[in-house]
PDB file of C-alpha atoms in Angstrom:
ATOM      1  CA  MET A   1      27.284-245.538 217.546  1.00 41.00           C
ATOM      2  CA  GLU A   2      28.889-242.181 216.834  1.00 46.00           C
ATOM      3  CA  MET A   3      27.182-240.192 214.089  1.00 51.00           C
ATOM      4  CA  THR A   4      29.427-239.004 211.289  1.00 50.00           C
ATOM      5  CA  PRO A   5      29.573-235.184 211.206  1.00 55.00           C
ATOM      6  CA  VAL A   6      28.648-233.297 208.084  1.00 55.00           C
ATOM      7  CA  PRO A   7      31.648-233.455 205.696  1.00 58.00           C
ATOM      8  CA  ALA A   8      33.608-230.267 205.199  1.00 55.00           C
ATOM      9  CA  ALA A   9      32.364-230.132 201.610  1.00 49.00           C
ATOM     10  CA  LEU A  10      28.806-229.754 202.910  1.00 62.00           C
ATOM     11  CA  GLN A  11      29.643-226.750 205.047  1.00 69.00           C
ATOM     12  CA  SER A  12      27.578-224.530 202.786  1.00 87.00           C
ATOM     13  CA  PRO A  13      26.976-220.878 203.752  1.00 90.00           C
ATOM     14  CA  PHE A  14      23.311-221.913 203.840  1.00 95.00           C
ATOM     15  CA  LEU A  15      23.793-224.702 206.368  1.00 96.00           C
ATOM     16  CA  VAL A  16      21.675-224.123 209.468  1.00 96.00           C
ATOM     17  CA  PRO A  17      24.093-224.417 212.410  1.00 94.00           C
ATOM     18  CA  PHE A  18      23.650-227.153 214.992  1.00 94.00           C
ATOM     19  CA  ASP A  19      23.905-224.924 218.048  1.00 94.00           C
ATOM     20  CA  GLY A  20      20.532-223.167 217.967  1.00 95.00           C
ATOM     21  CA  THR A  21      21.872-219.824 216.752  1.00 96.00           C
ATOM     22  CA  PHE A  22      19.977-219.674 213.451  1.00 97.00           C
ATOM     23  CA  ARG A  23      17.876-216.558 212.936  1.00 98.00           C
ATOM     24  CA  VAL A  24      15.331-216.261 210.151  1.00 98.00           C
ATOM     25  CA  ALA A  25      15.842-212.505 210.026  1.00 97.00           C
ATOM     26  CA  ASP A  26      19.505-213.072 209.066  1.00 97.00           C
ATOM     27  CA  ALA A  27      18.794-215.691 206.385  1.00 97.00           C
ATOM     28  CA  ALA A  28      19.124-214.455 202.817  1.00 96.00           C
ATOM     29  CA  THR A  29      16.249-214.737 200.398  1.00 97.00           C
ATOM     30  CA  ALA A  30      18.165-213.209 197.449  1.00 94.00           C
ATOM     31  CA  PRO A  31      21.077-215.036 195.824  1.00 90.00           C
ATOM     32  CA  PRO A  32      24.683-213.841 196.220  1.00 85.00           C
ATOM     33  CA  GLU A  33      25.161-214.186 192.480  1.00 73.00           C
ATOM     34  CA  ALA A  34      23.156-213.709 189.306  1.00 70.00           C
ATOM     35  CA  GLY A  35      23.748-214.879 185.748  1.00 81.00           C
ATOM     36  CA  LYS A  36      20.999-217.307 184.742  1.00 85.00           C
ATOM     37  CA  GLN A  37      23.025-219.032 182.017  1.00 89.00           C
ATOM     38  CA  HIS A  38      25.847-219.816 184.454  1.00 91.00           C
ATOM     39  CA  LEU A  39      23.341-221.109 187.006  1.00 93.00           C
ATOM     40  CA  LYS A  40      21.629-223.294 184.426  1.00 92.00           C
ATOM     41  CA  MET A  41      24.986-224.812 183.503  1.00 94.00           C
ATOM     42  CA  ARG A  42      25.682-225.534 187.162  1.00 94.00           C
ATOM     43  CA  LEU A  43      22.318-227.283 187.421  1.00 95.00           C
ATOM     44  CA  LYS A  44      22.886-229.263 184.210  1.00 95.00           C
ATOM     45  CA  THR A  45      26.283-230.468 185.448  1.00 95.00           C
ATOM     46  CA  ALA A  46      24.964-231.431 188.866  1.00 96.00           C
ATOM     47  CA  SER A  47      21.964-233.219 187.361  1.00 94.00           C
ATOM     48  CA  ARG A  48      24.229-235.326 185.160  1.00 94.00           C
ATOM     49  CA  GLN A  49      26.359-236.270 188.176  1.00 96.00           C
ATOM     50  CA  LEU A  50      23.253-237.047 190.185  1.00 96.00           C
ATOM     51  CA  GLY A  51      22.086-239.491 187.504  1.00 94.00           C
ATOM     52  CA  ASP A  52      25.282-241.539 187.882  1.00 95.00           C
ATOM     53  CA  LEU A  53      25.194-241.375 191.668  1.00 96.00           C
ATOM     54  CA  GLN A  54      21.607-242.557 191.716  1.00 96.00           C
ATOM     55  CA  ARG A  55      22.549-245.634 189.676  1.00 95.00           C
ATOM     56  CA  ARG A  56      25.395-246.383 192.110  1.00 96.00           C
ATOM     57  CA  LEU A  57      22.969-245.938 195.020  1.00 97.00           C
ATOM     58  CA  LEU A  58      20.598-248.455 193.479  1.00 95.00           C
ATOM     59  CA  ALA A  59      23.373-250.911 192.639  1.00 94.00           C
ATOM     60  CA  ASN A  60      24.817-250.787 196.168  1.00 94.00           C
ATOM     61  CA  ASN A  61      21.431-251.210 197.858  1.00 95.00           C
ATOM     62  CA  THR A  62      22.970-250.096 201.181  1.00 95.00           C
ATOM     63  CA  TYR A  63      21.861-246.520 201.681  1.00 97.00           C
ATOM     64  CA  ALA A  64      18.560-244.738 201.199  1.00 97.00           C
ATOM     65  CA  VAL A  65      18.264-240.984 200.627  1.00 98.00           C
ATOM     66  CA  LEU A  66      15.554-238.764 202.046  1.00 98.00           C
ATOM     67  CA  LEU A  67      15.210-235.230 200.651  1.00 98.00           C
ATOM     68  CA  THR A  68      12.755-232.979 202.461  1.00 98.00           C
ATOM     69  CA  PHE A  69      11.483-229.744 200.957  1.00 98.00           C
ATOM     70  CA  GLN A  70       9.680-227.126 203.005  1.00 98.00           C
ATOM     71  CA  GLY A  71       8.784-223.543 202.219  1.00 97.00           C
ATOM     72  CA  MET A  72       6.017-221.033 202.121  1.00 97.00           C
ATOM     73  CA  ASP A  73       3.461-221.231 199.319  1.00 94.00           C
ATOM     74  CA  ALA A  74       5.009-220.364 195.923  1.00 94.00           C
ATOM     75  CA  SER A  75       8.546-220.851 197.244  1.00 96.00           C
ATOM     76  CA  GLY A  76       9.313-223.202 194.349  1.00 95.00           C
ATOM     77  CA  LYS A  77       9.158-226.660 195.900  1.00 96.00           C
ATOM     78  CA  ASP A  78       7.463-228.400 192.971  1.00 95.00           C
ATOM     79  CA  SER A  79       9.630-226.875 190.262  1.00 95.00           C
ATOM     80  CA  THR A  80      12.852-227.445 192.242  1.00 96.00           C
ATOM     81  CA  ILE A  81      12.023-231.134 192.662  1.00 96.00           C
ATOM     82  CA  ARG A  82      11.198-231.404 188.963  1.00 95.00           C
ATOM     83  CA  GLU A  83      14.294-229.576 187.704  1.00 95.00           C
ATOM     84  CA  VAL A  84      16.830-231.037 190.136  1.00 96.00           C
ATOM     85  CA  LEU A  85      15.682-234.650 189.920  1.00 93.00           C
ATOM     86  CA  GLY A  86      14.368-234.708 186.364  1.00 89.00           C
ATOM     87  CA  GLY A  87      17.492-236.480 185.094  1.00 87.00           C
ATOM     88  CA  ILE A  88      17.381-239.538 187.341  1.00 90.00           C
ATOM     89  CA  SER A  89      15.589-242.780 186.630  1.00 89.00           C
ATOM     90  CA  PRO A  90      12.012-242.732 187.946  1.00 88.00           C
ATOM     91  CA  THR A  91      12.452-246.346 188.990  1.00 88.00           C
ATOM     92  CA  GLY A  92      14.956-245.228 191.614  1.00 90.00           C
ATOM     93  CA  CYS A  93      13.003-242.503 193.336  1.00 93.00           C
ATOM     94  CA  GLN A  94       9.632-241.799 194.884  1.00 95.00           C
ATOM     95  CA  VAL A  95       7.925-238.467 195.546  1.00 96.00           C
ATOM     96  CA  PHE A  96       5.292-237.869 198.190  1.00 96.00           C
ATOM     97  CA  SER A  97       3.371-234.626 198.594  1.00 96.00           C
ATOM     98  CA  PHE A  98       1.720-234.264 201.968  1.00 95.00           C
ATOM     99  CA  LYS A  99      -1.472-232.230 202.107  1.00 91.00           C
ATOM    100  CA  LYS A 100      -4.076-231.795 204.828  1.00 91.00           C
ATOM    101  CA  PRO A 101      -4.120-234.973 206.956  1.00 93.00           C
ATOM    102  CA  THR A 102      -6.944-237.413 206.312  1.00 94.00           C
ATOM    103  CA  ARG A 103      -9.124-238.851 209.064  1.00 93.00           C
ATOM    104  CA  THR A 104      -7.135-242.097 208.937  1.00 95.00           C
ATOM    105  CA  GLU A 105      -3.865-240.187 209.310  1.00 95.00           C
ATOM    106  CA  LEU A 106      -5.238-238.206 212.235  1.00 93.00           C
ATOM    107  CA  ASP A 107      -6.070-241.473 213.961  1.00 93.00           C
ATOM    108  CA  HIS A 108      -2.329-242.166 214.219  1.00 95.00           C
ATOM    109  CA  ASP A 109       0.575-240.265 215.747  1.00 95.00           C
ATOM    110  CA  PHE A 110       1.795-237.310 213.734  1.00 96.00           C
ATOM    111  CA  LEU A 111       4.829-239.153 212.339  1.00 98.00           C
ATOM    112  CA  TRP A 112       2.826-242.105 211.035  1.00 97.00           C
ATOM    113  CA  ARG A 113       1.939-240.902 207.548  1.00 97.00           C
ATOM    114  CA  THR A 114       5.475-239.858 206.633  1.00 98.00           C
ATOM    115  CA  SER A 115       6.938-242.996 208.209  1.00 98.00           C
ATOM    116  CA  CYS A 116       4.845-245.064 205.809  1.00 97.00           C
ATOM    117  CA  ALA A 117       6.454-243.237 202.895  1.00 97.00           C
ATOM    118  CA  LEU A 118      10.133-243.601 203.827  1.00 98.00           C
ATOM    119  CA  PRO A 119      12.395-244.761 200.977  1.00 97.00           C
ATOM    120  CA  GLU A 120      13.772-248.272 200.715  1.00 97.00           C
ATOM    121  CA  ARG A 121      17.490-248.956 200.511  1.00 97.00           C
ATOM    122  CA  GLY A 122      18.891-247.989 197.137  1.00 96.00           C
ATOM    123  CA  ARG A 123      16.197-245.387 196.482  1.00 97.00           C
ATOM    124  CA  ILE A 124      15.779-241.620 196.767  1.00 98.00           C
ATOM    125  CA  GLY A 125      12.681-240.476 198.648  1.00 98.00           C
ATOM    126  CA  ILE A 126      11.404-236.945 198.215  1.00 98.00           C
ATOM    127  CA  PHE A 127       9.023-235.279 200.646  1.00 98.00           C
ATOM    128  CA  ASN A 128       7.228-232.233 199.240  1.00 97.00           C
ATOM    129  CA  ARG A 129       6.179-230.929 202.650  1.00 97.00           C
ATOM    130  CA  SER A 130       6.565-233.489 205.411  1.00 97.00           C
ATOM    131  CA  GLN A 131       6.150-234.265 209.098  1.00 98.00           C
ATOM    132  CA  TYR A 132       7.436-230.732 209.669  1.00 98.00           C
ATOM    133  CA  GLU A 133       3.992-229.421 208.724  1.00 97.00           C
ATOM    134  CA  GLU A 134       3.006-230.502 212.244  1.00 97.00           C
ATOM    135  CA  VAL A 135       5.395-227.984 213.798  1.00 97.00           C
ATOM    136  CA  LEU A 136       4.916-225.313 211.128  1.00 97.00           C
ATOM    137  CA  VAL A 137       1.346-225.044 209.828  1.00 97.00           C
ATOM    138  CA  VAL A 138      -0.126-226.469 213.015  1.00 96.00           C
ATOM    139  CA  ARG A 139       1.992-224.184 215.138  1.00 95.00           C
ATOM    140  CA  ALA A 140       0.799-221.206 213.111  1.00 95.00           C
ATOM    141  CA  HIS A 141      -2.769-222.511 213.525  1.00 95.00           C
ATOM    142  CA  PRO A 142      -2.867-224.250 216.913  1.00 92.00           C
ATOM    143  CA  GLU A 143      -6.633-224.632 216.644  1.00 92.00           C
ATOM    144  CA  MET A 144      -5.907-227.541 214.298  1.00 93.00           C
ATOM    145  CA  LEU A 145      -4.855-229.561 217.336  1.00 91.00           C
ATOM    146  CA  GLN A 146      -8.494-229.847 218.353  1.00 89.00           C
ATOM    147  CA  ASN A 147      -9.004-232.398 215.552  1.00 88.00           C
ATOM    148  CA  GLN A 148      -6.049-234.579 216.531  1.00 89.00           C
ATOM    149  CA  ASN A 149      -7.619-236.361 219.534  1.00 87.00           C
ATOM    150  CA  LEU A 150      -4.528-235.895 221.632  1.00 88.00           C
ATOM    151  CA  PRO A 151      -4.425-237.604 225.026  1.00 85.00           C
ATOM    152  CA  ARG A 152      -3.298-234.541 226.941  1.00 74.00           C
ATOM    153  CA  VAL A 153      -3.594-230.774 226.982  1.00 63.00           C
ATOM    154  CA  SER A 154      -1.928-229.489 223.838  1.00 57.00           C
ATOM    155  CA  ASP A 155      -1.105-226.024 225.126  1.00 63.00           C
ATOM    156  CA  SER A 156       1.570-227.353 227.439  1.00 71.00           C
ATOM    157  CA  SER A 157       4.700-225.199 227.472  1.00 77.00           C
ATOM    158  CA  THR A 158       6.712-228.224 226.330  1.00 89.00           C
ATOM    159  CA  PHE A 159       4.336-229.403 223.581  1.00 93.00           C
ATOM    160  CA  TRP A 160       6.213-228.080 220.515  1.00 95.00           C
ATOM    161  CA  ASP A 161       9.605-229.005 221.979  1.00 94.00           C
ATOM    162  CA  GLU A 162       8.371-232.553 222.447  1.00 94.00           C
ATOM    163  CA  ARG A 163       7.256-232.754 218.847  1.00 96.00           C
ATOM    164  CA  LEU A 164      10.654-231.548 217.712  1.00 97.00           C
ATOM    165  CA  ASP A 165      12.247-234.133 220.050  1.00 97.00           C
ATOM    166  CA  SER A 166      10.218-236.872 218.318  1.00 97.00           C
ATOM    167  CA  ILE A 167      11.296-235.722 214.856  1.00 98.00           C
ATOM    168  CA  ARG A 168      14.930-235.442 215.915  1.00 98.00           C
ATOM    169  CA  ASP A 169      14.908-238.904 217.517  1.00 98.00           C
ATOM    170  CA  GLN A 170      13.382-240.492 214.427  1.00 98.00           C
ATOM    171  CA  GLU A 171      15.886-238.840 212.114  1.00 98.00           C
ATOM    172  CA  LYS A 172      18.798-240.019 214.242  1.00 98.00           C
ATOM    173  CA  HIS A 173      17.425-243.555 214.155  1.00 98.00           C
ATOM    174  CA  LEU A 174      17.060-243.417 210.371  1.00 98.00           C
ATOM    175  CA  ALA A 175      20.584-242.058 209.916  1.00 97.00           C
ATOM    176  CA  ARG A 176      22.001-244.850 212.048  1.00 97.00           C
ATOM    177  CA  ASN A 177      20.338-247.284 209.655  1.00 97.00           C
ATOM    178  CA  GLY A 178      21.771-245.853 206.466  1.00 97.00           C
ATOM    179  CA  VAL A 179      19.320-243.123 205.488  1.00 98.00           C
ATOM    180  CA  VAL A 180      21.058-240.016 204.182  1.00 97.00           C
ATOM    181  CA  ILE A 181      18.841-237.066 205.187  1.00 97.00           C
ATOM    182  CA  LEU A 182      19.009-233.617 203.617  1.00 97.00           C
ATOM    183  CA  LYS A 183      16.404-230.955 204.383  1.00 98.00           C
ATOM    184  CA  PHE A 184      15.868-227.793 202.347  1.00 98.00           C
ATOM    185  CA  TRP A 185      13.977-224.736 203.511  1.00 98.00           C
ATOM    186  CA  LEU A 186      13.275-222.705 200.380  1.00 98.00           C
ATOM    187  CA  ASN A 187      13.401-219.234 201.881  1.00 98.00           C
ATOM    188  CA  VAL A 188      11.271-216.924 199.742  1.00 98.00           C
ATOM    189  CA  SER A 189      10.613-213.326 200.718  1.00 97.00           C
ATOM    190  CA  ALA A 190       7.078-212.017 201.245  1.00 96.00           C
ATOM    191  CA  ASP A 191       7.500-209.622 198.320  1.00 97.00           C
ATOM    192  CA  GLU A 192       8.637-212.331 195.917  1.00 97.00           C
ATOM    193  CA  GLN A 193       5.835-214.597 197.066  1.00 96.00           C
ATOM    194  CA  LYS A 194       3.345-211.825 196.313  1.00 95.00           C
ATOM    195  CA  ASN A 195       4.789-211.397 192.805  1.00 95.00           C
ATOM    196  CA  ARG A 196       4.565-215.125 192.103  1.00 94.00           C
ATOM    197  CA  LEU A 197       0.976-215.301 193.313  1.00 94.00           C
ATOM    198  CA  LEU A 198       0.115-212.348 191.073  1.00 94.00           C
ATOM    199  CA  ARG A 199       1.718-214.081 188.091  1.00 93.00           C
ATOM    200  CA  ARG A 200      -0.510-217.085 188.747  1.00 94.00           C
ATOM    201  CA  LEU A 201      -3.488-214.751 188.485  1.00 92.00           C
ATOM    202  CA  ASP A 202      -2.221-212.894 185.431  1.00 89.00           C
ATOM    203  CA  ASP A 203      -1.123-215.880 183.356  1.00 85.00           C
ATOM    204  CA  PRO A 204      -4.048-218.103 182.177  1.00 87.00           C
ATOM    205  CA  ASP A 205      -1.660-221.057 181.942  1.00 87.00           C
ATOM    206  CA  LYS A 206      -0.897-220.645 185.661  1.00 87.00           C
ATOM    207  CA  ASN A 207      -4.425-220.014 186.915  1.00 90.00           C
ATOM    208  CA  TRP A 208      -4.746-223.643 187.913  1.00 87.00           C
ATOM    209  CA  LYS A 209      -1.931-223.203 190.428  1.00 84.00           C
ATOM    210  CA  PHE A 210      -3.653-220.321 192.214  1.00 86.00           C
ATOM    211  CA  ASN A 211      -5.204-221.024 195.609  1.00 82.00           C
ATOM    212  CA  ALA A 212      -6.958-218.220 197.462  1.00 82.00           C
ATOM    213  CA  ASP A 213      -5.890-219.839 200.740  1.00 82.00           C
ATOM    214  CA  ASP A 214      -2.278-218.974 199.872  1.00 86.00           C
ATOM    215  CA  VAL A 215      -3.191-215.302 199.971  1.00 90.00           C
ATOM    216  CA  ALA A 216      -5.047-215.672 203.264  1.00 91.00           C
ATOM    217  CA  GLU A 217      -2.036-217.363 204.848  1.00 91.00           C
ATOM    218  CA  ARG A 218       0.142-214.300 204.227  1.00 95.00           C
ATOM    219  CA  GLN A 219      -1.376-212.642 207.290  1.00 96.00           C
ATOM    220  CA  TYR A 220       0.292-215.320 209.419  1.00 97.00           C
ATOM    221  CA  TRP A 221       3.752-214.724 207.978  1.00 97.00           C
ATOM    222  CA  GLU A 222       5.361-213.795 211.287  1.00 97.00           C
ATOM    223  CA  ARG A 223       3.931-216.878 212.964  1.00 97.00           C
ATOM    224  CA  TYR A 224       5.372-219.039 210.226  1.00 97.00           C
ATOM    225  CA  MET A 225       8.780-217.430 210.473  1.00 98.00           C
ATOM    226  CA  LEU A 226       8.849-218.073 214.220  1.00 97.00           C
ATOM    227  CA  ALA A 227       7.815-221.661 213.649  1.00 97.00           C
ATOM    228  CA  TYR A 228      10.538-222.155 211.004  1.00 98.00           C
ATOM    229  CA  GLU A 229      13.175-220.656 213.269  1.00 98.00           C
ATOM    230  CA  GLU A 230      12.239-222.990 216.110  1.00 97.00           C
ATOM    231  CA  ALA A 231      11.980-226.052 213.878  1.00 98.00           C
ATOM    232  CA  LEU A 232      15.265-225.526 212.053  1.00 98.00           C
ATOM    233  CA  ASN A 233      17.165-224.782 215.261  1.00 98.00           C
ATOM    234  CA  GLY A 234      15.626-227.782 216.979  1.00 97.00           C
ATOM    235  CA  THR A 235      16.294-230.328 214.247  1.00 98.00           C
ATOM    236  CA  SER A 236      19.333-229.283 212.207  1.00 97.00           C
ATOM    237  CA  ARG A 237      21.898-231.863 213.184  1.00 95.00           C
ATOM    238  CA  PRO A 238      25.009-233.401 211.531  1.00 93.00           C
ATOM    239  CA  TRP A 239      23.023-236.511 210.578  1.00 94.00           C
ATOM    240  CA  ALA A 240      20.016-234.519 209.265  1.00 96.00           C
ATOM    241  CA  PRO A 241      21.112-230.988 208.339  1.00 96.00           C
ATOM    242  CA  TRP A 242      18.841-228.177 207.256  1.00 97.00           C
ATOM    243  CA  TYR A 243      19.828-225.761 204.497  1.00 97.00           C
ATOM    244  CA  ALA A 244      18.158-222.355 204.315  1.00 98.00           C
ATOM    245  CA  ILE A 245      18.328-221.801 200.537  1.00 97.00           C
ATOM    246  CA  PRO A 246      17.639-218.316 199.121  1.00 97.00           C
ATOM    247  CA  ALA A 247      14.522-218.839 196.992  1.00 97.00           C
ATOM    248  CA  ASP A 248      13.853-215.477 195.333  1.00 97.00           C
ATOM    249  CA  CYS A 249      15.890-216.641 192.322  1.00 95.00           C
ATOM    250  CA  LYS A 250      14.789-220.087 191.169  1.00 95.00           C
ATOM    251  CA  PRO A 251      17.864-220.881 189.006  1.00 95.00           C
ATOM    252  CA  PHE A 252      20.175-220.185 191.943  1.00 96.00           C
ATOM    253  CA  MET A 253      18.009-222.187 194.331  1.00 96.00           C
ATOM    254  CA  ARG A 254      17.931-225.201 192.012  1.00 97.00           C
ATOM    255  CA  ALA A 255      21.661-225.178 191.384  1.00 96.00           C
ATOM    256  CA  CYS A 256      22.398-225.016 195.112  1.00 95.00           C
ATOM    257  CA  VAL A 257      20.078-227.852 195.968  1.00 97.00           C
ATOM    258  CA  ALA A 258      21.414-230.068 193.180  1.00 97.00           C
ATOM    259  CA  GLU A 259      25.025-229.477 194.134  1.00 95.00           C
ATOM    260  CA  LEU A 260      24.397-230.211 197.823  1.00 96.00           C
ATOM    261  CA  ILE A 261      22.739-233.518 196.948  1.00 96.00           C
ATOM    262  CA  VAL A 262      25.619-234.472 194.653  1.00 96.00           C
ATOM    263  CA  THR A 263      28.174-233.616 197.332  1.00 94.00           C
ATOM    264  CA  ALA A 264      26.334-235.670 199.967  1.00 94.00           C
ATOM    265  CA  LEU A 265      26.054-238.744 197.745  1.00 95.00           C
ATOM    266  CA  SER A 266      29.627-238.424 196.493  1.00 94.00           C
ATOM    267  CA  GLY A 267      30.770-238.497 200.100  1.00 92.00           C
ATOM    268  CA  LEU A 268      29.394-242.024 200.483  1.00 92.00           C
ATOM    269  CA  GLY A 269      32.163-243.373 198.266  1.00 92.00           C
ATOM    270  CA  MET A 270      29.799-245.688 196.401  1.00 92.00           C
ATOM    271  CA  GLU A 271      31.202-247.878 193.610  1.00 91.00           C
ATOM    272  CA  TYR A 272      29.450-250.404 191.448  1.00 91.00           C
ATOM    273  CA  PRO A 273      29.617-253.844 193.144  1.00 90.00           C
ATOM    274  CA  GLU A 274      32.327-256.109 191.764  1.00 90.00           C
ATOM    275  CA  PRO A 275      31.376-259.725 190.927  1.00 91.00           C
ATOM    276  CA  ASP A 276      32.828-262.459 193.110  1.00 92.00           C
ATOM    277  CA  ALA A 277      34.201-265.801 191.934  1.00 94.00           C
ATOM    278  CA  ASN A 278      30.768-267.444 191.843  1.00 94.00           C
ATOM    279  CA  ASP A 279      29.373-264.537 189.842  1.00 92.00           C
ATOM    280  CA  LEU A 280      32.164-264.911 187.286  1.00 95.00           C
ATOM    281  CA  ILE A 281      31.365-268.606 186.891  1.00 94.00           C
ATOM    282  CA  ARG A 282      27.696-267.805 186.289  1.00 94.00           C
ATOM    283  CA  PHE A 283      28.615-265.049 183.869  1.00 95.00           C
ATOM    284  CA  ALA A 284      30.792-267.432 181.870  1.00 94.00           C
ATOM    285  CA  ALA A 285      28.025-270.017 181.721  1.00 94.00           C
ATOM    286  CA  ALA A 286      25.535-267.383 180.616  1.00 94.00           C
ATOM    287  CA  ARG A 287      27.906-266.096 177.909  1.00 93.00           C
ATOM    288  CA  THR A 288      28.406-269.637 176.614  1.00 93.00           C
ATOM    289  CA  GLU A 289      24.668-270.238 176.460  1.00 93.00           C
ATOM    290  CA  LEU A 290      24.007-266.960 174.713  1.00 94.00           C
ATOM    291  CA  MET A 291      26.770-267.445 172.156  1.00 93.00           C
ATOM    292  CA  GLY A 292      25.511-270.918 171.449  1.00 89.00           C
ATOM    293  CA  GLY A 293      21.973-269.744 170.849  1.00 68.00           C
TER     294      GLY A 293
END
């Protein structure tokens, strides 16, 4: 089966190309435009459209949607998910946040825990972090592999490529079976991350969000950027594209993400199912019964 290429409307300037030429150093962290009120209106419009598209998705029960969010600490994953998807029915979506793997999860292959959380047809699934942690965090901290009980030497020169192969193969399989996959790397700069972490310390209402480990991880920034570059180049494909979204301005980031989701779902051409002849007979009988009661 030939995979449908990304529609022209999705050829965003933030689309990670499919030919392995993406470079983190060239990816913007600052938005090309300002104007918070304009950006908020863009988000409001897209959110309203997304609400209608989500109802059509549920009514059709043919496609599922998987939205994956990755980014460094304080890149805005939680707030983007909340603001972009706050207008859709909670009955039609599911959010999973993947933290440090449990012992049970480590007793399975690295794709197992996210595979168990994949969305059903008609629903939107959201991954706040994902299977990509296994080629990002673990690649930045390869000592973590010692706890994974792997059957072979994990420092093989092909190890990380093989993990990316597994992710890419799974995503292609899902796409062939009607899962619309969109992946967002929220690309925050080191300076903006520092400012956000400081605000968490300075604002008592944000103290609960502060984690000292986030500060410690900053020393591995270059490792993470290398891991992101390899992962995005290895797995951005027409059936599961990555978007490197500038994340230093949250209103811009949210508007971009919302509009990309709307464009992708609009491209499915979903309409509300029309009743057939048998449905019309049942509807007429139901109407008669209701009017008589």
